[in-house]
PDB file of C-alpha atoms in Angstrom:
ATOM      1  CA  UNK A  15       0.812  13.083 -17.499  1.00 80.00           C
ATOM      2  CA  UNK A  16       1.662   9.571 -17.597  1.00 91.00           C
ATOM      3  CA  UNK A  17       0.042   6.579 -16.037  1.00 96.00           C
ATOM      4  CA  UNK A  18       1.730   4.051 -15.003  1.00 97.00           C
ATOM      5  CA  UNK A  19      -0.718   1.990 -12.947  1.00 98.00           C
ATOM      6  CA  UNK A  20      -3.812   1.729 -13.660  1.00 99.00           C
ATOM      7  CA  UNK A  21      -6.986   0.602 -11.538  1.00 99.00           C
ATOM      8  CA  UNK A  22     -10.278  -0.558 -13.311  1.00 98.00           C
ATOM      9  CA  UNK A  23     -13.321  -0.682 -11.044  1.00 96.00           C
ATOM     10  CA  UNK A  24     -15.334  -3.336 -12.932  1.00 94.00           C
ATOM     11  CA  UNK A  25     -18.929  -3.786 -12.470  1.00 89.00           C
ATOM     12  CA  UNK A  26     -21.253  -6.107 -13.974  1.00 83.00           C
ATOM     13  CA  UNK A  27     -23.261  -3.761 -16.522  1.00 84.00           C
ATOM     14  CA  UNK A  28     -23.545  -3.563 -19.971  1.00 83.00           C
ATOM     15  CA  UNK A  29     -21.062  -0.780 -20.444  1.00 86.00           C
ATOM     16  CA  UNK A  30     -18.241  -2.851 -18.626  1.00 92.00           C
ATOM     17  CA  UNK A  31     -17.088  -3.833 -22.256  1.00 93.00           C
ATOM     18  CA  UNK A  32     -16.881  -0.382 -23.439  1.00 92.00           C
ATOM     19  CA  UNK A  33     -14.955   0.945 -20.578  1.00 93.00           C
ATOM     20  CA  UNK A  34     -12.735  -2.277 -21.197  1.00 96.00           C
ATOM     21  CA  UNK A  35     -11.615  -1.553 -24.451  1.00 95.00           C
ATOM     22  CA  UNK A  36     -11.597   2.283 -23.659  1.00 93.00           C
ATOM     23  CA  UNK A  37      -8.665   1.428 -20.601  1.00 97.00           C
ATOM     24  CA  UNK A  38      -7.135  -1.579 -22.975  1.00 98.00           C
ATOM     25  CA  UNK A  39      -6.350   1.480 -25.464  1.00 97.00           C
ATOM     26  CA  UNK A  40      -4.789   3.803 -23.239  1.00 97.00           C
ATOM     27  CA  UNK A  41      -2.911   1.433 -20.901  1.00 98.00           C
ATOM     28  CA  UNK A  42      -1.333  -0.037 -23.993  1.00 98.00           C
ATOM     29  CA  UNK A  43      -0.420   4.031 -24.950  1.00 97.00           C
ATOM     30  CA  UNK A  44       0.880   4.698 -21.675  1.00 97.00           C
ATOM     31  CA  UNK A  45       2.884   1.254 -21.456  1.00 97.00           C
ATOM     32  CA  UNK A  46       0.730   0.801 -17.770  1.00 98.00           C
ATOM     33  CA  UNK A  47       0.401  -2.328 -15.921  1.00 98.00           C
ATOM     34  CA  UNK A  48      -3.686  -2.867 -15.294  1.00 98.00           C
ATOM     35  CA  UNK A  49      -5.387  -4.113 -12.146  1.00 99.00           C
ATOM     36  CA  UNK A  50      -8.842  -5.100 -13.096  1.00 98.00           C
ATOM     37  CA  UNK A  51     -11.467  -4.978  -9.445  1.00 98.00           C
ATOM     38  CA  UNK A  52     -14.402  -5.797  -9.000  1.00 96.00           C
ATOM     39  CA  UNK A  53     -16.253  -5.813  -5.436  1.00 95.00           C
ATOM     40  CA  UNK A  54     -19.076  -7.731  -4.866  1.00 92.00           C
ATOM     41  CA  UNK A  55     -22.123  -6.617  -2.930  1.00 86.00           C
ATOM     42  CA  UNK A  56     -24.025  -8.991  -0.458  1.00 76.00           C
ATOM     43  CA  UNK A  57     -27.352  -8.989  -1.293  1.00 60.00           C
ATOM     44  CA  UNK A  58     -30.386  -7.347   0.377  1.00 46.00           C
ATOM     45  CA  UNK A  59     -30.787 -10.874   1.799  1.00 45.00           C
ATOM     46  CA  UNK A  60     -29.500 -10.496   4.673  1.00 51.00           C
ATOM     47  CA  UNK A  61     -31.722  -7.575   5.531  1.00 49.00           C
ATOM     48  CA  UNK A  62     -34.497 -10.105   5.600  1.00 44.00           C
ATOM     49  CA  UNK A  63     -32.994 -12.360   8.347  1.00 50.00           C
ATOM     50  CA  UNK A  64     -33.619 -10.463  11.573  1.00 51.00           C
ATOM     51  CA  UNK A  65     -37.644 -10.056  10.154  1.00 47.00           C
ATOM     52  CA  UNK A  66     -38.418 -13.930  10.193  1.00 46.00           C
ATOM     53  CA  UNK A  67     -40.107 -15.414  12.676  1.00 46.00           C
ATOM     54  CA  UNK A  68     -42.044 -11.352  13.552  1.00 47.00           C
ATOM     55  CA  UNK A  69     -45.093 -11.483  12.303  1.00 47.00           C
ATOM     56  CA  UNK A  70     -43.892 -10.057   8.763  1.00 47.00           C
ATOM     57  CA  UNK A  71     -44.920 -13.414   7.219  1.00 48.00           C
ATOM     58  CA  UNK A  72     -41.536 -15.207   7.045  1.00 50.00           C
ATOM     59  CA  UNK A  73     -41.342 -18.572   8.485  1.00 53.00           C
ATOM     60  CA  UNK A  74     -38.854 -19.555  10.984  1.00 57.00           C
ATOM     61  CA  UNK A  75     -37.607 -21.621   8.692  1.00 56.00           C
ATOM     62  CA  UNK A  76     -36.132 -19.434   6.409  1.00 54.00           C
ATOM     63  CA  UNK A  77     -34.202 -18.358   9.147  1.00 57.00           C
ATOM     64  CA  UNK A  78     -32.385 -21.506   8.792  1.00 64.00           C
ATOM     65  CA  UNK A  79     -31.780 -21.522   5.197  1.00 70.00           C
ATOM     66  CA  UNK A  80     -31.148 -17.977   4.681  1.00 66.00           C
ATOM     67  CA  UNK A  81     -27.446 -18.546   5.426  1.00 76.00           C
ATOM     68  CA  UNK A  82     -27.199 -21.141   3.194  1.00 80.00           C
ATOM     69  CA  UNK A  83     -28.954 -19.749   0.394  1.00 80.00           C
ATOM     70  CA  UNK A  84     -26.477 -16.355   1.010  1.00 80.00           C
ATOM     71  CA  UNK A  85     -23.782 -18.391   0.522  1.00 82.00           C
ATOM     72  CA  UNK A  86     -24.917 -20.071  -2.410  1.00 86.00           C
ATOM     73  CA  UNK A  87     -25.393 -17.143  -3.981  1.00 86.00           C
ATOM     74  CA  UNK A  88     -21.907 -15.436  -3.068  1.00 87.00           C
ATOM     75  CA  UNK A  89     -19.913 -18.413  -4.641  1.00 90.00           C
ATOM     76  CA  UNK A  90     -21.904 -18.128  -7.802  1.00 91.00           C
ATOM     77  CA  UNK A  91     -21.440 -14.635  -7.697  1.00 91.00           C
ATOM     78  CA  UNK A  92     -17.213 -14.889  -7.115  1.00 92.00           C
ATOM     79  CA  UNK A  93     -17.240 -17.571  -9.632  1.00 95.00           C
ATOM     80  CA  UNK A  94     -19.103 -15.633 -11.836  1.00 95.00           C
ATOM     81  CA  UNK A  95     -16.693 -12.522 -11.067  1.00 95.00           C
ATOM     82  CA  UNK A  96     -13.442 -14.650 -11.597  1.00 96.00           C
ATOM     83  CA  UNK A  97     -14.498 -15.896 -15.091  1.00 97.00           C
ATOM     84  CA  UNK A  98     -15.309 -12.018 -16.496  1.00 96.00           C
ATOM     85  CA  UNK A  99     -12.487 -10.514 -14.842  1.00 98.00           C
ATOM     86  CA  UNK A 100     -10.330 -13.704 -16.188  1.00 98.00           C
ATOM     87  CA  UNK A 101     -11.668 -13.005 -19.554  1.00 97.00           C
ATOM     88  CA  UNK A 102     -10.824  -9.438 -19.658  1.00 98.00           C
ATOM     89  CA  UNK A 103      -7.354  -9.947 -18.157  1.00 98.00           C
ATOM     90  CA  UNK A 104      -7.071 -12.074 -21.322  1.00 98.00           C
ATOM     91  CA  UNK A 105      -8.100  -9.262 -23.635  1.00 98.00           C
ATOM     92  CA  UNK A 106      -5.334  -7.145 -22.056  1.00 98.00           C
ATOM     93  CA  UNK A 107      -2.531  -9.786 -22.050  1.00 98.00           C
ATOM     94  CA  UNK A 108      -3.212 -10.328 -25.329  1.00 98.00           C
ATOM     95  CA  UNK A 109      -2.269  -6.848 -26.140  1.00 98.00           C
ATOM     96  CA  UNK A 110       1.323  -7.293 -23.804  1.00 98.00           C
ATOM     97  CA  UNK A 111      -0.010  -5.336 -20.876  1.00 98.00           C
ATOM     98  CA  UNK A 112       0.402  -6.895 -17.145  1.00 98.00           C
ATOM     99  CA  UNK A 113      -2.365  -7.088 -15.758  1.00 98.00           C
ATOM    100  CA  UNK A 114      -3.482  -8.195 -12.755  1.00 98.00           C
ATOM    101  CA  UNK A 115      -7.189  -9.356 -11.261  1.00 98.00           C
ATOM    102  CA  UNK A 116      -8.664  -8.522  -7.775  1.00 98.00           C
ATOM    103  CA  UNK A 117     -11.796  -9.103  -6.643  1.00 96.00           C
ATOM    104  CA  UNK A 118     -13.704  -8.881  -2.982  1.00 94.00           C
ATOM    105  CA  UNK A 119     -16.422  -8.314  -0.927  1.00 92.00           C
ATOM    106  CA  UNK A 120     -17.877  -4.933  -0.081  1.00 92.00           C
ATOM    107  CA  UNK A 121     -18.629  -1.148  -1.023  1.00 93.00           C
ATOM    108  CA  UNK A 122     -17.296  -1.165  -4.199  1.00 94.00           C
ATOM    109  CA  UNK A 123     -16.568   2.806  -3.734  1.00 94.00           C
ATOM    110  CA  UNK A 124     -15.006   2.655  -0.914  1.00 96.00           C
ATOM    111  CA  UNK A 125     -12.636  -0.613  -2.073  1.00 97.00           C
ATOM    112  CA  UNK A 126     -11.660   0.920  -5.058  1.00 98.00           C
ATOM    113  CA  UNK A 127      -9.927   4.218  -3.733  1.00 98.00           C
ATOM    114  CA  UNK A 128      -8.616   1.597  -0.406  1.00 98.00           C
ATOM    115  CA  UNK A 129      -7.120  -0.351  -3.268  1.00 98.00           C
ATOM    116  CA  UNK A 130      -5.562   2.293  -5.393  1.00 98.00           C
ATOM    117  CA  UNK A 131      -3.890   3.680  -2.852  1.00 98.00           C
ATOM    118  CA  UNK A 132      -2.504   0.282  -1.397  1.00 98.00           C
ATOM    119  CA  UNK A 133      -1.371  -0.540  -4.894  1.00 98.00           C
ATOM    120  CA  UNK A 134      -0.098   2.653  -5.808  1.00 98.00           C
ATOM    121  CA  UNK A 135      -2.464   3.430  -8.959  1.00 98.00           C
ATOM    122  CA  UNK A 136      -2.132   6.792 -10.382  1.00 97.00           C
ATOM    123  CA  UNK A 137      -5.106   6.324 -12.230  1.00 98.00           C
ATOM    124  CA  UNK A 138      -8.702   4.945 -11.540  1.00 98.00           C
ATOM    125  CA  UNK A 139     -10.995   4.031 -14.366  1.00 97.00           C
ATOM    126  CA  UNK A 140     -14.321   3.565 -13.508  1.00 94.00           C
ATOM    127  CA  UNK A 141     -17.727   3.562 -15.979  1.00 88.00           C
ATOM    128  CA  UNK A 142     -20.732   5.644 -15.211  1.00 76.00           C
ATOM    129  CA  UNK A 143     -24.138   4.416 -15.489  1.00 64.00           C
ATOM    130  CA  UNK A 144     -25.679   8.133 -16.057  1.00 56.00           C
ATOM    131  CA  UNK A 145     -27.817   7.899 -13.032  1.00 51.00           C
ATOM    132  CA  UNK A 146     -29.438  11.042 -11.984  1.00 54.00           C
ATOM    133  CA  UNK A 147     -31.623  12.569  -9.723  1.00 53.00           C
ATOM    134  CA  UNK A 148     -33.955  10.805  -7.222  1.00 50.00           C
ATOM    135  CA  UNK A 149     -32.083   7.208  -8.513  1.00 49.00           C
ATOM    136  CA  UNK A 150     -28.681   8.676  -7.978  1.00 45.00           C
ATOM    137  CA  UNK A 151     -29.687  10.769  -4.595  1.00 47.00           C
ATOM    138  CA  UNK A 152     -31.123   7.092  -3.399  1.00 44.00           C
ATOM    139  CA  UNK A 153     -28.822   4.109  -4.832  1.00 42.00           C
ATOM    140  CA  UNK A 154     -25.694   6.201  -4.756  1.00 55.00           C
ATOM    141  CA  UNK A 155     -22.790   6.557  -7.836  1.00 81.00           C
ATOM    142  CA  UNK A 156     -19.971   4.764  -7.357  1.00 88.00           C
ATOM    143  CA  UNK A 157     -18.142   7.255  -9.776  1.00 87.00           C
ATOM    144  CA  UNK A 158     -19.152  10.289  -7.935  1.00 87.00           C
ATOM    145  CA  UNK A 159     -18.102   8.752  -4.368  1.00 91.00           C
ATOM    146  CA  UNK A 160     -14.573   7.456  -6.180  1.00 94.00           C
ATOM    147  CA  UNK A 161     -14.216  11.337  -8.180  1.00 92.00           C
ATOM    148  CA  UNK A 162     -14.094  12.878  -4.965  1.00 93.00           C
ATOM    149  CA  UNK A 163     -12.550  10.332  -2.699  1.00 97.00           C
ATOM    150  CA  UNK A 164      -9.632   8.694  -4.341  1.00 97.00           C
ATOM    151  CA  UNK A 165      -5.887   9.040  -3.766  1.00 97.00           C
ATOM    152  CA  UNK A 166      -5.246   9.852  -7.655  1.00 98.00           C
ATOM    153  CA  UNK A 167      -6.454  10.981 -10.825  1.00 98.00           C
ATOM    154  CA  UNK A 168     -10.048   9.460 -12.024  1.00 97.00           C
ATOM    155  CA  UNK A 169     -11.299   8.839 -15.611  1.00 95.00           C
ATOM    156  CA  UNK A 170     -15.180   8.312 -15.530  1.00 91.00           C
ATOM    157  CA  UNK A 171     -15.797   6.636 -19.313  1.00 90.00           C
ATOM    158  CA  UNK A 172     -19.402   7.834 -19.776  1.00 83.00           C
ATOM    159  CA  UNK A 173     -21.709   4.922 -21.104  1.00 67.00           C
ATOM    160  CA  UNK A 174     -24.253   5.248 -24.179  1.00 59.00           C
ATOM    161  CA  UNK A 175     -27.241   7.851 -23.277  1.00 53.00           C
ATOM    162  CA  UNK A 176     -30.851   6.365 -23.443  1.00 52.00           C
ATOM    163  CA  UNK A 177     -32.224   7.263 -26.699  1.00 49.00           C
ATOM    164  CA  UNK A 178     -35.531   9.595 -25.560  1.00 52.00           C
TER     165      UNK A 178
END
C-alpha cells in the first residue's frame, strides 16, 4: 500500500520526537505530503467557573478573572503549539517533503479523524502513551478512539516502555 497523505496527530509528550522522525522516514519512502495537527485542549479551568461565588471557597472575584486568565493561557498554549509544529515542519522540509501545519481547539480524537477525512489522508500517525487500565478506562486514548474511528488506515508508533 502506498500513502500518499499523511496525517500526524501531534501531542505535546516526550515521545512526539520519536514518532516525528518515525513518520519523517516513511513519508520521505512513500514520496507523501505531511500534515502535522495538533488540537489543543481547554483546560479544566473552566470547570471551576460555575463553582465561584457557592460556598466551595472561590471568591467572586475569580469569577471575573477566570476568563482572562483562560485566555492567557490559550494564546501561550497556540503560540507554544505554532513554534513545535513550525519546528517539525522544518525537520520535514528539510528532507523535500510538503508539509503542511494545522492546529485547533478541541478533542484531539475526534479532530484528527474530522481532519483526515476533510483532507483526504490515507494514513493517520498518531503516538501512544501506553496507558492502561484504570488511567486509560478514566483519561481516555486518543489512539484507541482514532484506531477505531478514522476514515483510513492508522499507524500507532508505540513509545519507550517504563523500565520496571
Amino acid at each position: 500500500m502506498t500513502y500518499h497523505k499523511i496525517l500526524v496527530a501531534i501531542d505535546r509528550s516526550p515521545q512526539a520526537d520519536f514518532v516525528i522522525e518515525q513518520v519523517i522516514d516513511l513519508a520521505e519512502k512513500e514520496k507523501a505530503e505531511l500534515m502535522l495537527f495538533h488540537a489543543i485542549q481547554v483546560e479544566a479551568l473552566a470547570e471551576i467557573s460555575p463553582m465561584v461565588g457557592t460556598g466551595m471557597g472561590l471568591s467572586p472575584s475569580l469569577g471575573r478573572e477566570i476568563p482572562e486568565i483562560q485566555q492567557q493561557r490559550l494564546e501561550a498554549q497556540v503560540r507554544k503549539t505554532k513554534e513545535i509544529l513550525q519546528g517539525y515542519a522544518e525537520m520535514a522540509m528539510a528532507r523535500n517533503i510538503p508539509t503542511i501545519c494545522h492546529h485547533t481547539i478541541g478533542d484531539p480524537s475526534v479532530l484528527s479523524c474530522e481532519l483526515a477525512k476533510s483532507w483526504g489522508a490515507n494514513l493517520i500517525v498518531v503516538g501512544r502513551r501506553g496507558r492502561k487500565g484504570m488511567t486509560e478506562l478514566f483519561l481516555g486514548s486518543v489512539s484507541n478512539y482514532i484506531t477505531h474511528n478514522a476514515p483510513c488506515s492508522v499507524l500507532i508508533v508505540q513509545g519507550a516502555l517504563p523500565v520496571t
